[in-house]
Amino acid sequence: MSVLDLSRLQFALTAIFHFLFVVLTLGLAPVVAFFQTRWAVTGKEVHERLTRFWGQLYIVNYAMGIVVGLAMEFQFGLHWSGLMTFAGDVFGAPLATETLVAFFLESTFLGMWIFGWNRLNRWVHTTLIWLVVLTAYLSAFWVMVANGFLQNPVGHVVEDGVARIDDFGALLTNQQAIGALLHIVPVCLLTGSVVMVGICSWHFLRGTPDVDFFRRSLRVAVVVGAAAAVFAVGNGYAQFGYLTDGKELAFGGSAAERAEFQAEMEALHGPGDWTPPTWISFAWPLMEISGTLYMSIFFGLLFFLVKNAFDRTRPAWLRRFWHRFYVWTLPWPFVVVACGWLLREVGRQPWVVYGELTTAEAVSGHEAGTVLTSLVLFGLLFATLAALDWWLIARLARRGPHDLVLGSDGIGREEPELVLAGRD
């Protein structure tokens, strides 16, 4: 493989792994804040346990995502120096702002929330988790502003071969950024809902004694998932209204359409391969079918909330079949999310900054062996972190709302020395 191919593969792995952490973090954060708000209003112990149980899953996933996110930042300088030389002044500005929001504001609020249990006023503590949610979604906004510039470079001028911001408002209101954000937000909420339904189903299969706890969790997950599915599908289709030239081919254009577009681009930019690869066209049918199915499933589940039919339906074998289905398909939304990212990024190839900078021009001049070494090392690191993340989340989820780690310090109901992984 060439240096360009290895560099693209490494960045793809980094970005996909990071986004898989982010999508669950953004999906669980508002749910945790909702549970805590109910606890603050009602004072009921069950709402406190709901907050602590789902909150500790959120924290584990957040911590792992931060590590992968740090590695992703290094990718731009390590393998894509041409991009930073040309567009660093534009592309780097929203990323720097995102770093300030995520690593200073969000992390500070989250730390105060984690260690503020039983120390802060209930309403102050609840405000902190909502500030975590707000800064998390602000962080997502700035990331999409940076990515939107790559998709549709607006709000800048090129001086002496370097892009400079000349219209910050245009950069912030880029349709490629806003439209993608409006799609990604409900996708994250839908993913979080699928994970919650899967975990609740596992406990119902095991005959959990905490029936009321998981019924309450399930109600929130189904309602959020049903609403999120509608907006995820609707806003996904809405993006067809402003696809960049050529990206439509990534959805499965005919040979004649590809040849016509290739001729147009050669007339503008000279010889080269100016069409996205044909293999990426697999992603759209998978995404379209999955979105429609999830919308149907969650709207169907709304009816099973009546009289707690989800865990009481007869015959038992049919109920258990569907519970197993929700458990075994729990990873599927992450596959769909990865396909969406691939379609968005690979679909604009061969451009990094669409119409202005190609991937070949943006890649650093490293030896292939150097890039391969970093690819293997980073790949092993990310795979280890992903496995550790899922192991910790599964371990904590299986234990249910007992021996909760989050908020245990000083309560006296759990051992102070209990570590995050805990005991079974």
mmCIF file of C-alpha atoms in Angstrom, residues 203-406:
data_model
loop_
_atom_site.group_PDB
_atom_site.id
_atom_site.type_symbol
_atom_site.label_atom_id
_atom_site.label_comp_id
_atom_site.label_asym_id
_atom_site.label_seq_id
_atom_site.Cartn_x
_atom_site.Cartn_y
_atom_site.Cartn_z
ATOM 1 C CA HIS A 203 -32.055 -8.075 32.734
ATOM 2 C CA PHE A 204 -35.628 -9.115 31.911
ATOM 3 C CA LEU A 205 -34.237 -12.311 30.364
ATOM 4 C CA ARG A 206 -32.352 -13.030 33.564
ATOM 5 C CA GLY A 207 -35.481 -12.540 35.677
ATOM 6 C CA THR A 208 -34.210 -9.419 37.420
ATOM 7 C CA PRO A 209 -35.694 -8.567 40.818
ATOM 8 C CA ASP A 210 -35.362 -4.891 39.862
ATOM 9 C CA VAL A 211 -38.353 -4.969 37.535
ATOM 10 C CA ASP A 212 -39.570 -1.443 38.333
ATOM 11 C CA PHE A 213 -36.084 0.011 37.802
ATOM 12 C CA PHE A 214 -35.709 -1.403 34.305
ATOM 13 C CA ARG A 215 -39.304 -0.662 33.370
ATOM 14 C CA ARG A 216 -38.651 2.996 34.133
ATOM 15 C CA SER A 217 -35.432 2.883 32.097
ATOM 16 C CA LEU A 218 -37.221 1.188 29.223
ATOM 17 C CA ARG A 219 -39.998 3.802 29.086
ATOM 18 C CA VAL A 220 -37.525 6.626 28.708
ATOM 19 C CA ALA A 221 -35.439 4.718 26.154
ATOM 20 C CA VAL A 222 -38.442 3.855 23.973
ATOM 21 C CA VAL A 223 -39.933 7.361 24.002
ATOM 22 C CA VAL A 224 -36.574 8.982 23.257
ATOM 23 C CA GLY A 225 -35.775 6.362 20.615
ATOM 24 C CA ALA A 226 -39.101 6.781 18.824
ATOM 25 C CA ALA A 227 -38.732 10.570 18.610
ATOM 26 C CA ALA A 228 -35.043 10.355 17.682
ATOM 27 C CA ALA A 229 -35.689 7.800 14.913
ATOM 28 C CA VAL A 230 -38.112 10.162 13.165
ATOM 29 C CA PHE A 231 -35.655 13.051 13.148
ATOM 30 C CA ALA A 232 -32.661 10.845 12.322
ATOM 31 C CA VAL A 233 -34.383 9.478 9.217
ATOM 32 C CA GLY A 234 -35.998 12.771 8.207
ATOM 33 C CA ASN A 235 -32.854 14.873 8.616
ATOM 34 C CA GLY A 236 -30.840 12.184 6.884
ATOM 35 C CA TYR A 237 -32.996 12.425 3.777
ATOM 36 C CA ALA A 238 -32.903 16.239 4.019
ATOM 37 C CA GLN A 239 -29.166 16.201 3.323
ATOM 38 C CA PHE A 240 -29.846 15.104 -0.248
ATOM 39 C CA GLY A 241 -30.902 18.684 -0.913
ATOM 40 C CA TYR A 242 -27.351 20.005 -0.684
ATOM 41 C CA LEU A 243 -24.989 17.172 -1.633
ATOM 42 C CA THR A 244 -21.768 18.407 -3.216
ATOM 43 C CA ASP A 245 -21.112 17.606 -6.859
ATOM 44 C CA GLY A 246 -19.955 14.040 -7.210
ATOM 45 C CA LYS A 247 -21.069 12.787 -3.803
ATOM 46 C CA GLU A 248 -24.314 11.577 -5.349
ATOM 47 C CA LEU A 249 -22.166 9.019 -7.167
ATOM 48 C CA ALA A 250 -21.232 7.533 -3.791
ATOM 49 C CA PHE A 251 -24.881 6.516 -3.401
ATOM 50 C CA GLY A 252 -24.677 4.291 -6.484
ATOM 51 C CA GLY A 253 -24.491 6.368 -9.653
ATOM 52 C CA SER A 254 -24.558 4.614 -13.015
ATOM 53 C CA ALA A 255 -21.475 4.112 -15.190
ATOM 54 C CA ALA A 256 -22.708 6.814 -17.572
ATOM 55 C CA GLU A 257 -23.129 9.322 -14.731
ATOM 56 C CA ARG A 258 -19.648 8.557 -13.414
ATOM 57 C CA ALA A 259 -18.115 8.965 -16.875
ATOM 58 C CA GLU A 260 -19.901 12.289 -17.397
ATOM 59 C CA PHE A 261 -18.750 13.635 -14.042
ATOM 60 C CA GLN A 262 -15.197 12.379 -14.645
ATOM 61 C CA ALA A 263 -15.067 14.276 -17.950
ATOM 62 C CA GLU A 264 -16.319 17.469 -16.298
ATOM 63 C CA MET A 265 -13.712 17.279 -13.534
ATOM 64 C CA GLU A 266 -10.872 16.529 -15.968
ATOM 65 C CA ALA A 267 -11.838 19.662 -17.897
ATOM 66 C CA LEU A 268 -11.570 21.675 -14.676
ATOM 67 C CA HIS A 269 -8.647 20.021 -12.861
ATOM 68 C CA GLY A 270 -6.769 17.958 -15.415
ATOM 69 C CA PRO A 271 -6.171 14.182 -15.610
ATOM 70 C CA GLY A 272 -6.890 12.025 -12.563
ATOM 71 C CA ASP A 273 -9.519 9.887 -10.882
ATOM 72 C CA TRP A 274 -12.151 12.417 -9.754
ATOM 73 C CA THR A 275 -14.975 10.076 -8.743
ATOM 74 C CA PRO A 276 -15.530 8.444 -5.333
ATOM 75 C CA PRO A 277 -14.777 4.696 -5.170
ATOM 76 C CA THR A 278 -17.619 2.401 -6.151
ATOM 77 C CA TRP A 279 -17.314 0.171 -3.065
ATOM 78 C CA ILE A 280 -18.716 2.888 -0.776
ATOM 79 C CA SER A 281 -22.160 2.602 -2.400
ATOM 80 C CA PHE A 282 -22.940 -0.361 -0.080
ATOM 81 C CA ALA A 283 -23.357 2.041 2.852
ATOM 82 C CA TRP A 284 -26.490 3.897 1.793
ATOM 83 C CA PRO A 285 -28.901 0.921 1.398
ATOM 84 C CA LEU A 286 -27.756 -0.425 4.751
ATOM 85 C CA MET A 287 -28.339 2.957 6.419
ATOM 86 C CA GLU A 288 -31.712 3.496 4.755
ATOM 87 C CA ILE A 289 -33.055 0.059 5.691
ATOM 88 C CA SER A 290 -31.707 0.283 9.256
ATOM 89 C CA GLY A 291 -33.220 3.721 9.835
ATOM 90 C CA THR A 292 -36.629 2.601 8.611
ATOM 91 C CA LEU A 293 -36.504 -0.569 10.727
ATOM 92 C CA TYR A 294 -35.513 1.306 13.881
ATOM 93 C CA MET A 295 -38.325 3.783 13.365
ATOM 94 C CA SER A 296 -40.791 0.907 12.975
ATOM 95 C CA ILE A 297 -39.389 -0.986 15.977
ATOM 96 C CA PHE A 298 -39.501 1.954 18.382
ATOM 97 C CA PHE A 299 -42.979 3.016 17.344
ATOM 98 C CA GLY A 300 -44.055 -0.577 17.857
ATOM 99 C CA LEU A 301 -42.426 -0.626 21.287
ATOM 100 C CA LEU A 302 -44.490 2.385 22.333
ATOM 101 C CA PHE A 303 -47.537 0.093 22.395
ATOM 102 C CA PHE A 304 -45.655 -2.442 24.518
ATOM 103 C CA LEU A 305 -45.241 0.169 27.249
ATOM 104 C CA VAL A 306 -48.979 -0.109 27.915
ATOM 105 C CA LYS A 307 -49.482 -2.181 31.068
ATOM 106 C CA ASN A 308 -45.776 -3.129 30.918
ATOM 107 C CA ALA A 309 -46.427 -5.536 28.064
ATOM 108 C CA PHE A 310 -42.731 -5.524 27.132
ATOM 109 C CA ASP A 311 -41.882 -7.887 29.979
ATOM 110 C CA ARG A 312 -45.324 -9.446 30.504
ATOM 111 C CA THR A 313 -46.447 -10.473 27.013
ATOM 112 C CA ARG A 314 -47.553 -14.065 26.468
ATOM 113 C CA PRO A 315 -46.485 -16.573 25.261
ATOM 114 C CA ALA A 316 -43.232 -16.392 27.177
ATOM 115 C CA TRP A 317 -41.132 -17.916 24.371
ATOM 116 C CA LEU A 318 -42.110 -15.095 22.007
ATOM 117 C CA ARG A 319 -41.336 -12.443 24.611
ATOM 118 C CA ARG A 320 -37.945 -13.990 25.300
ATOM 119 C CA PHE A 321 -37.225 -14.200 21.566
ATOM 120 C CA TRP A 322 -37.640 -10.451 21.196
ATOM 121 C CA HIS A 323 -35.652 -9.759 24.336
ATOM 122 C CA ARG A 324 -32.780 -11.781 22.871
ATOM 123 C CA PHE A 325 -33.178 -9.915 19.589
ATOM 124 C CA TYR A 326 -32.685 -6.562 21.340
ATOM 125 C CA VAL A 327 -29.640 -7.887 23.201
ATOM 126 C CA TRP A 328 -27.912 -9.415 20.169
ATOM 127 C CA THR A 329 -28.602 -6.434 17.886
ATOM 128 C CA LEU A 330 -27.308 -3.921 20.427
ATOM 129 C CA PRO A 331 -24.060 -3.297 18.443
ATOM 130 C CA TRP A 332 -25.888 -2.745 15.142
ATOM 131 C CA PRO A 333 -26.418 1.049 15.389
ATOM 132 C CA PHE A 334 -22.655 1.445 15.753
ATOM 133 C CA VAL A 335 -22.191 -0.385 12.445
ATOM 134 C CA VAL A 336 -24.713 1.943 10.813
ATOM 135 C CA VAL A 337 -23.008 5.004 12.294
ATOM 136 C CA ALA A 338 -19.647 3.861 10.918
ATOM 137 C CA CYS A 339 -21.240 3.456 7.486
ATOM 138 C CA GLY A 340 -22.594 6.995 7.687
ATOM 139 C CA TRP A 341 -19.184 8.386 8.499
ATOM 140 C CA LEU A 342 -17.577 6.423 5.669
ATOM 141 C CA LEU A 343 -20.171 7.677 3.203
ATOM 142 C CA ARG A 344 -19.640 11.280 4.276
ATOM 143 C CA GLU A 345 -15.854 11.164 4.125
ATOM 144 C CA VAL A 346 -15.077 8.665 1.364
ATOM 145 C CA GLY A 347 -17.901 10.091 -0.730
ATOM 146 C CA ARG A 348 -15.990 13.331 -1.336
ATOM 147 C CA GLN A 349 -12.786 11.632 -2.488
ATOM 148 C CA PRO A 350 -10.306 12.467 -3.894
ATOM 149 C CA TRP A 351 -10.708 15.770 -2.039
ATOM 150 C CA VAL A 352 -9.774 16.690 1.512
ATOM 151 C CA VAL A 353 -11.013 20.256 1.105
ATOM 152 C CA TYR A 354 -13.619 19.850 -1.605
ATOM 153 C CA GLY A 355 -12.562 21.447 -4.872
ATOM 154 C CA GLU A 356 -9.414 22.992 -3.377
ATOM 155 C CA LEU A 357 -7.062 20.361 -1.901
ATOM 156 C CA THR A 358 -6.766 16.672 -2.753
ATOM 157 C CA THR A 359 -5.722 13.919 -0.365
ATOM 158 C CA ALA A 360 -2.552 13.403 -2.413
ATOM 159 C CA GLU A 361 -1.617 17.056 -1.866
ATOM 160 C CA ALA A 362 -2.485 16.952 1.829
ATOM 161 C CA VAL A 363 -0.577 13.832 2.908
ATOM 162 C CA SER A 364 2.756 14.154 4.716
ATOM 163 C CA GLY A 365 5.950 12.957 3.078
ATOM 164 C CA HIS A 366 6.691 10.004 5.352
ATOM 165 C CA GLU A 367 8.087 6.653 4.347
ATOM 166 C CA ALA A 368 5.520 3.874 3.964
ATOM 167 C CA GLY A 369 7.189 1.860 6.733
ATOM 168 C CA THR A 370 6.831 4.736 9.180
ATOM 169 C CA VAL A 371 3.139 5.119 8.455
ATOM 170 C CA LEU A 372 2.580 1.351 8.648
ATOM 171 C CA THR A 373 4.268 1.221 12.055
ATOM 172 C CA SER A 374 2.081 4.008 13.429
ATOM 173 C CA LEU A 375 -0.984 2.347 11.877
ATOM 174 C CA VAL A 376 -0.273 -0.932 13.666
ATOM 175 C CA LEU A 377 0.485 0.763 17.004
ATOM 176 C CA PHE A 378 -2.532 3.046 16.927
ATOM 177 C CA GLY A 379 -4.743 0.231 15.675
ATOM 178 C CA LEU A 380 -3.736 -2.001 18.593
ATOM 179 C CA LEU A 381 -4.269 0.866 21.042
ATOM 180 C CA PHE A 382 -7.742 1.657 19.718
ATOM 181 C CA ALA A 383 -8.792 -1.988 19.614
ATOM 182 C CA THR A 384 -7.632 -2.410 23.209
ATOM 183 C CA LEU A 385 -9.504 0.690 24.356
ATOM 184 C CA ALA A 386 -12.669 -0.381 22.525
ATOM 185 C CA ALA A 387 -12.526 -3.868 24.052
ATOM 186 C CA LEU A 388 -11.862 -2.407 27.515
ATOM 187 C CA ASP A 389 -14.728 0.058 27.110
ATOM 188 C CA TRP A 390 -17.249 -2.614 26.166
ATOM 189 C CA TRP A 391 -15.968 -4.973 28.876
ATOM 190 C CA LEU A 392 -16.346 -2.320 31.585
ATOM 191 C CA ILE A 393 -19.758 -1.205 30.338
ATOM 192 C CA ALA A 394 -20.971 -4.816 30.095
ATOM 193 C CA ARG A 395 -19.608 -5.583 33.562
ATOM 194 C CA LEU A 396 -21.315 -2.589 35.144
ATOM 195 C CA ALA A 397 -24.523 -3.136 33.170
ATOM 196 C CA ARG A 398 -24.767 -6.801 34.239
ATOM 197 C CA ARG A 399 -24.527 -5.863 37.903
ATOM 198 C CA GLY A 400 -27.630 -3.742 37.674
ATOM 199 C CA PRO A 401 -28.498 -1.001 40.173
ATOM 200 C CA HIS A 402 -26.561 -2.570 43.033
ATOM 201 C CA ASP A 403 -23.120 -1.713 44.421
ATOM 202 C CA LEU A 404 -23.195 1.435 42.299
ATOM 203 C CA VAL A 405 -19.835 3.144 42.076
ATOM 204 C CA LEU A 406 -20.907 6.625 41.020
#
